[in-house]
Tab-separated table of C-alpha atoms and ligand atoms in Angstrom:
chain	number	residue	atom	x	y	z
B	23	UNK	CA	-7.177	10.031	4.724
B	24	UNK	CA	-3.710	10.132	5.458
B	25	UNK	CA	-4.099	9.615	9.163
B	26	UNK	CA	-6.103	6.732	8.859
B	27	UNK	CA	-3.774	3.953	9.663
B	28	UNK	CA	-5.876	1.328	11.026
B	29	UNK	CA	-5.373	-1.425	12.153
B	30	UNK	CA	-2.337	0.195	13.346
B	31	UNK	CA	-2.692	3.007	15.859
B	32	UNK	CA	-0.659	6.175	16.536
B	33	UNK	CA	-0.122	7.152	20.261
B	34	UNK	CA	0.765	10.645	20.923
B	35	UNK	CA	1.018	10.568	24.640
B	36	UNK	CA	4.753	11.603	25.713
B	37	UNK	CA	6.536	8.895	26.879
B	38	UNK	CA	10.122	9.087	26.215
B	39	UNK	CA	12.214	6.035	27.163
B	40	UNK	CA	15.310	3.756	26.535
B	41	UNK	CA	15.221	2.782	22.885
B	42	UNK	CA	14.673	-0.676	22.028
B	43	UNK	CA	16.687	-2.477	18.948
B	44	UNK	CA	13.461	-2.979	17.130
B	45	UNK	CA	12.152	0.813	17.604
B	46	UNK	CA	12.648	3.035	14.334
B	47	UNK	CA	14.972	6.065	13.393
B	48	UNK	CA	13.769	8.547	11.202
B	49	UNK	CA	16.450	10.823	9.577
B	50	UNK	CA	15.443	14.289	7.682
B	51	UNK	CA	17.988	15.660	5.175
B	52	UNK	CA	16.662	19.117	3.816
B	53	UNK	CA	13.515	18.018	2.125
B	54	UNK	CA	13.726	14.288	2.378
B	55	UNK	CA	13.103	11.546	4.611
B	56	UNK	CA	15.978	8.743	4.547
B	57	UNK	CA	14.301	5.443	4.429
B	58	UNK	CA	16.005	1.996	3.738
B	59	UNK	CA	15.987	1.063	-0.195
B	60	UNK	CA	12.867	-0.931	0.286
B	61	UNK	CA	11.107	2.050	1.483
B	62	UNK	CA	11.035	0.436	4.763
B	63	UNK	CA	11.986	2.172	8.273
B	64	UNK	CA	15.705	1.735	9.867
B	65	UNK	CA	15.878	0.025	13.235
B	66	UNK	CA	17.822	1.412	16.124
B	67	UNK	CA	19.745	-1.714	15.966
B	68	UNK	CA	21.491	-0.783	12.662
B	69	UNK	CA	23.009	2.251	14.546
B	70	UNK	CA	26.518	2.427	16.157
B	71	UNK	CA	25.073	4.086	19.184
B	72	UNK	CA	21.982	4.598	20.835
B	73	UNK	CA	22.843	8.018	22.259
B	74	UNK	CA	21.265	11.325	20.716
B	75	UNK	CA	18.361	9.550	19.817
B	76	UNK	CA	15.247	12.073	20.131
B	77	UNK	CA	11.661	10.797	21.190
B	78	UNK	CA	9.136	11.629	18.677
B	79	UNK	CA	5.562	9.379	19.192
B	80	UNK	CA	4.741	6.010	19.003
B	81	UNK	CA	2.836	3.641	16.444
B	82	UNK	CA	1.319	0.062	17.991
B	83	UNK	CA	4.351	-1.120	20.213
B	84	UNK	CA	7.094	0.630	18.048
B	85	UNK	CA	8.641	4.096	19.203
B	86	UNK	CA	10.061	6.424	16.530
B	87	UNK	CA	13.099	8.389	17.185
B	88	UNK	CA	14.869	11.174	15.528
B	89	UNK	CA	18.159	10.251	14.587
B	90	UNK	CA	21.058	10.173	12.042
B	91	UNK	CA	21.127	7.044	9.615
B	92	UNK	CA	23.471	8.893	6.807
B	93	UNK	CA	26.188	6.641	7.301
B	94	UNK	CA	23.820	3.621	5.944
B	95	UNK	CA	22.811	2.927	2.707
B	96	UNK	CA	19.418	4.880	2.218
B	97	UNK	CA	17.069	6.081	-0.460
B	98	UNK	CA	15.848	9.471	0.096
B	99	UNK	CA	11.971	10.623	-0.339
B	100	UNK	CA	11.011	13.897	-1.096
B	101	UNK	CA	8.719	15.149	1.773
B	102	UNK	CA	6.014	16.115	-0.803
B	103	UNK	CA	5.869	12.795	-2.303
B	104	UNK	CA	5.341	10.964	0.734
B	105	UNK	CA	1.550	11.142	0.385
B	106	UNK	CA	1.910	9.019	-2.661
B	107	UNK	CA	3.714	6.192	-0.802
B	108	UNK	CA	1.155	2.913	-0.697
B	109	UNK	CA	2.230	2.438	2.849
B	110	UNK	CA	0.311	4.570	4.777
B	111	UNK	CA	2.037	3.752	7.743
B	112	UNK	CA	5.299	4.995	6.138
B	113	UNK	CA	3.814	8.234	4.837
B	114	UNK	CA	1.836	9.159	8.159
B	115	UNK	CA	4.800	8.450	10.347
B	116	UNK	CA	7.534	10.298	8.171
B	117	UNK	CA	5.173	13.115	7.784
B	118	UNK	CA	4.383	13.495	11.136
B	119	UNK	CA	8.168	13.145	12.279
B	120	UNK	CA	8.970	15.723	9.570
B	121	UNK	CA	6.578	18.461	11.252
B	122	UNK	CA	8.216	17.496	14.969
B	123	UNK	CA	11.771	17.751	13.327
B	124	UNK	CA	11.098	21.032	11.978
B	125	UNK	CA	9.610	22.282	15.340
B	126	UNK	CA	12.820	21.411	17.147
B	127	UNK	CA	15.017	22.933	14.333
B	128	UNK	CA	13.340	26.224	14.418
B	129	UNK	CA	13.176	26.147	18.138
B	130	UNK	CA	17.074	25.169	18.526
B	131	UNK	CA	17.816	28.839	20.526
B	132	UNK	CA	15.492	30.504	23.013
B	133	UNK	CA	13.445	33.448	21.181
B	134	UNK	CA	13.482	35.176	24.646
B	135	UNK	CA	17.218	35.015	25.480
B	136	UNK	CA	18.941	33.203	22.676
B	137	UNK	CA	20.037	30.104	24.829
B	138	UNK	CA	20.277	26.763	23.500
B	139	UNK	CA	16.972	25.233	24.089
B	140	UNK	CA	16.359	21.544	25.554
B	141	UNK	CA	13.799	18.793	24.922
B	142	UNK	CA	11.744	18.951	28.283
B	143	UNK	CA	12.003	15.491	29.987
B	144	UNK	CA	7.951	15.728	31.134
B	145	UNK	CA	5.923	16.832	27.908
B	146	UNK	CA	6.534	17.381	24.427
B	147	UNK	CA	8.022	20.956	24.698
B	148	UNK	CA	11.282	23.032	24.315
B	149	UNK	CA	12.470	24.439	27.375
B	150	UNK	CA	14.969	27.277	27.850
B	151	UNK	CA	17.190	26.146	30.816
B	152	UNK	CA	18.348	29.924	31.239
B	153	UNK	CA	14.902	32.072	31.487
B	154	UNK	CA	12.472	29.098	31.396
B	155	UNK	CA	10.844	30.169	27.951
B	156	UNK	CA	8.588	27.035	26.780
B	157	UNK	CA	7.780	26.129	23.223
B	158	UNK	CA	4.873	23.663	22.490
B	159	UNK	CA	4.472	22.114	18.923
B	160	UNK	CA	2.929	24.680	16.707
B	161	UNK	CA	-0.209	24.008	14.877
B	162	UNK	CA	-1.632	26.393	12.312
B	163	UNK	CA	-5.835	26.167	12.139
B	164	UNK	CA	-6.999	26.275	8.703
B	165	UNK	CA	-10.269	25.620	6.784
B	166	UNK	CA	-11.462	23.654	3.813
B	167	UNK	CA	-14.591	24.774	2.782
B	168	UNK	CA	-17.189	22.961	0.301
B	169	UNK	CA	-19.673	25.657	-0.749
B	170	UNK	CA	-22.828	24.510	-2.086
B	171	UNK	CA	-25.446	26.693	-4.163
B	172	UNK	CA	-28.829	26.599	-4.686
B	173	UNK	CA	-28.489	23.884	-7.623
B	174	UNK	CA	-26.736	21.841	-5.429
B	175	UNK	CA	-23.594	22.708	-7.154
B	176	UNK	CA	-20.001	23.062	-5.643
B	177	UNK	CA	-17.996	25.954	-5.619
B	178	UNK	CA	-14.274	24.697	-6.931
B	179	UNK	CA	-10.915	26.374	-7.205
B	180	UNK	CA	-7.559	26.155	-8.709
B	181	UNK	CA	-4.562	27.682	-6.862
B	182	UNK	CA	-2.791	30.341	-8.993
B	183	UNK	CA	0.759	29.414	-7.542
B	184	UNK	CA	1.125	26.125	-6.924
B	185	UNK	CA	2.194	22.822	-8.203
B	186	UNK	CA	-1.353	21.217	-7.176
B	187	UNK	CA	-3.035	21.725	-10.521
B	188	UNK	CA	-6.351	19.801	-9.535
B	189	UNK	CA	-9.634	21.304	-8.247
B	190	UNK	CA	-9.344	22.314	-4.766
B	191	UNK	CA	-11.836	23.728	-2.294
B	192	UNK	CA	-11.899	27.370	-0.932
B	193	UNK	CA	-8.934	27.005	1.853
B	194	UNK	CA	-6.971	29.061	4.135
B	195	UNK	CA	-5.619	29.844	7.845
B	196	UNK	CA	-7.143	31.260	10.773
B	197	UNK	CA	-6.079	34.606	11.677
B	198	UNK	CA	-5.619	35.997	15.142
B	199	UNK	CA	-8.709	37.052	17.140
B	200	UNK	CA	-11.287	35.155	14.958
B	201	UNK	CA	-13.707	31.982	15.590
B	202	UNK	CA	-13.011	29.074	13.021
B	203	UNK	CA	-16.258	29.715	11.631
B	204	UNK	CA	-15.296	33.361	10.936
B	205	UNK	CA	-12.327	31.895	9.234
B	206	UNK	CA	-14.759	30.195	6.947
B	207	UNK	CA	-16.575	33.134	6.080
B	208	UNK	CA	-13.841	35.405	5.518
B	209	UNK	CA	-11.876	33.055	3.620
B	210	UNK	CA	-14.437	32.370	0.965
B	211	UNK	CA	-15.277	36.266	0.919
B	212	UNK	CA	-11.815	37.106	0.222
B	213	UNK	CA	-11.112	34.182	-2.477
B	214	UNK	CA	-14.207	34.513	-4.310
B	215	UNK	CA	-16.613	37.207	-3.271
B	216	UNK	CA	-19.347	34.802	-2.041
B	217	UNK	CA	-20.896	35.212	1.300
B	218	UNK	CA	-22.080	31.761	3.000
B	219	UNK	CA	-24.262	30.832	5.860
B	220	UNK	CA	-25.567	27.280	7.156
B	221	UNK	CA	-21.956	26.529	8.143
B	222	UNK	CA	-21.670	23.007	9.434
B	223	UNK	CA	-18.522	21.205	10.588
B	224	UNK	CA	-17.578	17.793	9.034
B	225	UNK	CA	-14.191	16.577	10.227
B	226	UNK	CA	-10.571	17.537	10.523
B	227	UNK	CA	-7.461	16.175	9.260
B	228	UNK	CA	-3.487	16.861	10.664
B	229	UNK	CA	-1.570	18.106	7.637
B	230	UNK	CA	2.261	17.829	8.415
B	231	UNK	CA	3.233	19.548	5.018
B	232	UNK	CA	1.726	22.764	6.131
B	233	UNK	CA	1.881	22.442	9.831
B	234	UNK	CA	-1.830	22.663	10.081
B	235	UNK	CA	-4.734	21.216	11.575
B	236	UNK	CA	-7.616	21.423	8.857
B	237	UNK	CA	-11.075	21.693	9.783
B	238	UNK	CA	-13.615	20.651	7.147
B	239	UNK	CA	-16.941	22.686	6.920
B	240	UNK	CA	-19.914	22.612	4.516
B	241	UNK	CA	-21.614	25.781	3.840
B	242	UNK	CA	-24.256	27.263	1.664
B	243	UNK	CA	-24.398	30.616	-0.423
B	244	UNK	CA	-26.265	33.551	1.315
B	245	UNK	CA	-27.387	35.314	-1.573
B	246	UNK	CA	-26.909	34.599	-5.263
B	247	UNK	CA	-23.976	36.966	-5.564
B	248	UNK	CA	-21.431	36.199	-8.396
B	249	UNK	CA	-17.911	35.067	-8.280
B	250	UNK	CA	-15.428	37.358	-7.891
B	251	UNK	CA	-12.138	36.108	-8.059
B	252	UNK	CA	-9.151	36.756	-5.825
B	253	UNK	CA	-6.262	36.549	-8.868
B	254	UNK	CA	-3.648	36.788	-6.311
B	255	UNK	CA	-4.641	33.584	-4.865
B	256	UNK	CA	-6.671	31.911	-7.503
B	257	UNK	CA	-6.436	31.289	-11.318
B	258	UNK	CA	-10.114	29.739	-11.170
B	259	UNK	CA	-13.184	29.516	-9.127
B	260	UNK	CA	-16.639	28.128	-10.518
B	261	UNK	CA	-19.606	25.785	-9.804
B	262	UNK	CA	-19.311	22.645	-10.734
B	263	UNK	CA	-22.016	19.735	-11.126
B	264	UNK	CA	-21.751	16.360	-9.305
B	265	UNK	CA	-21.753	14.572	-12.886
B	266	UNK	CA	-18.833	16.631	-14.041
B	267	UNK	CA	-16.622	16.538	-10.982
B	268	UNK	CA	-16.842	12.663	-10.761
B	269	UNK	CA	-14.276	12.239	-13.312
B	270	UNK	CA	-12.192	15.025	-11.830
B	271	UNK	CA	-11.646	13.806	-8.219
B	272	UNK	CA	-8.378	14.237	-6.356
B	273	UNK	CA	-6.844	11.662	-3.814
B	274	UNK	CA	-8.810	10.938	-1.093
B	275	UNK	CA	-5.633	11.012	1.098
B	276	UNK	CA	-6.519	14.716	1.996
B	277	UNK	CA	-9.341	16.027	3.261
B	278	UNK	CA	-10.355	18.194	-0.078
B	279	UNK	CA	-10.600	14.761	-1.802
B	280	UNK	CA	-12.721	13.115	1.056
B	281	UNK	CA	-15.151	15.991	0.955
B	282	UNK	CA	-15.654	16.024	-3.052
B	283	UNK	CA	-16.076	12.308	-2.750
B	284	UNK	CA	-18.870	13.031	-0.438
B	285	UNK	CA	-20.700	15.832	-2.523
B	286	UNK	CA	-20.410	13.316	-5.839
B	287	UNK	CA	-21.834	10.431	-3.443
B	288	UNK	CA	-24.559	13.034	-2.579
B	289	UNK	CA	-23.899	12.358	1.102
B	290	UNK	CA	-22.829	16.390	2.177
B	291	UNK	CA	-26.351	16.621	3.389
B	292	UNK	CA	-26.178	13.710	6.240
L	315	ZN	ZN1	15.875	31.795	27.229
């Protein structure tokens, strides 16, 4: 999946420090990231100044900063195309930086008093110097649910209003006041009319395109209720066999593709 960059290692600890020449600079312009023409990262040494660089995170022994390389010769890559790059470190770092960039941009001004916010020196937070209001990076918890029926078929969907045209799984954001297991039950019921139980947690995935932390679950149909499609959200919801899905698997870069692969291999009950 997109966060699996082994043998490289992502470090999320917050240790802002003086930028080194060999550290990397990420620049975002509208819905693109600016990379070198060979699709590698710009280095700090290529900038005229080390000022105004904002600490983001580290991968291995390199630190990533938010900065401006737009005076250099660059290629711009659309954020939504980043997941298709063959170099997963470039994809993952650029997407994670994009999420932090948006968080800082959206919190330029304090939501309580309107003053200019500042990056906190001690933790990954934006702090208002006037009223001390503090904002941490926002994550939107969401679920991906693989529902299995008594014939061992998988419930697949297609989105009604999305450029993504392949088979998907039931998915949706957690609402305030519910547990993540309740999100699973509610989303499956809302989108397909089906009631589920035997809900089992599988694994999670950071998904910067929607600012989400995705939680993957397996679930079983509670009764033999028929599918009732939520046409506002979906264009299709149906049961599919392992044999048929085998020829329609989406990329394993996303949790949905990973879970479908598990189902096709018959490994979802382990
Ligand atoms: Zn304030």
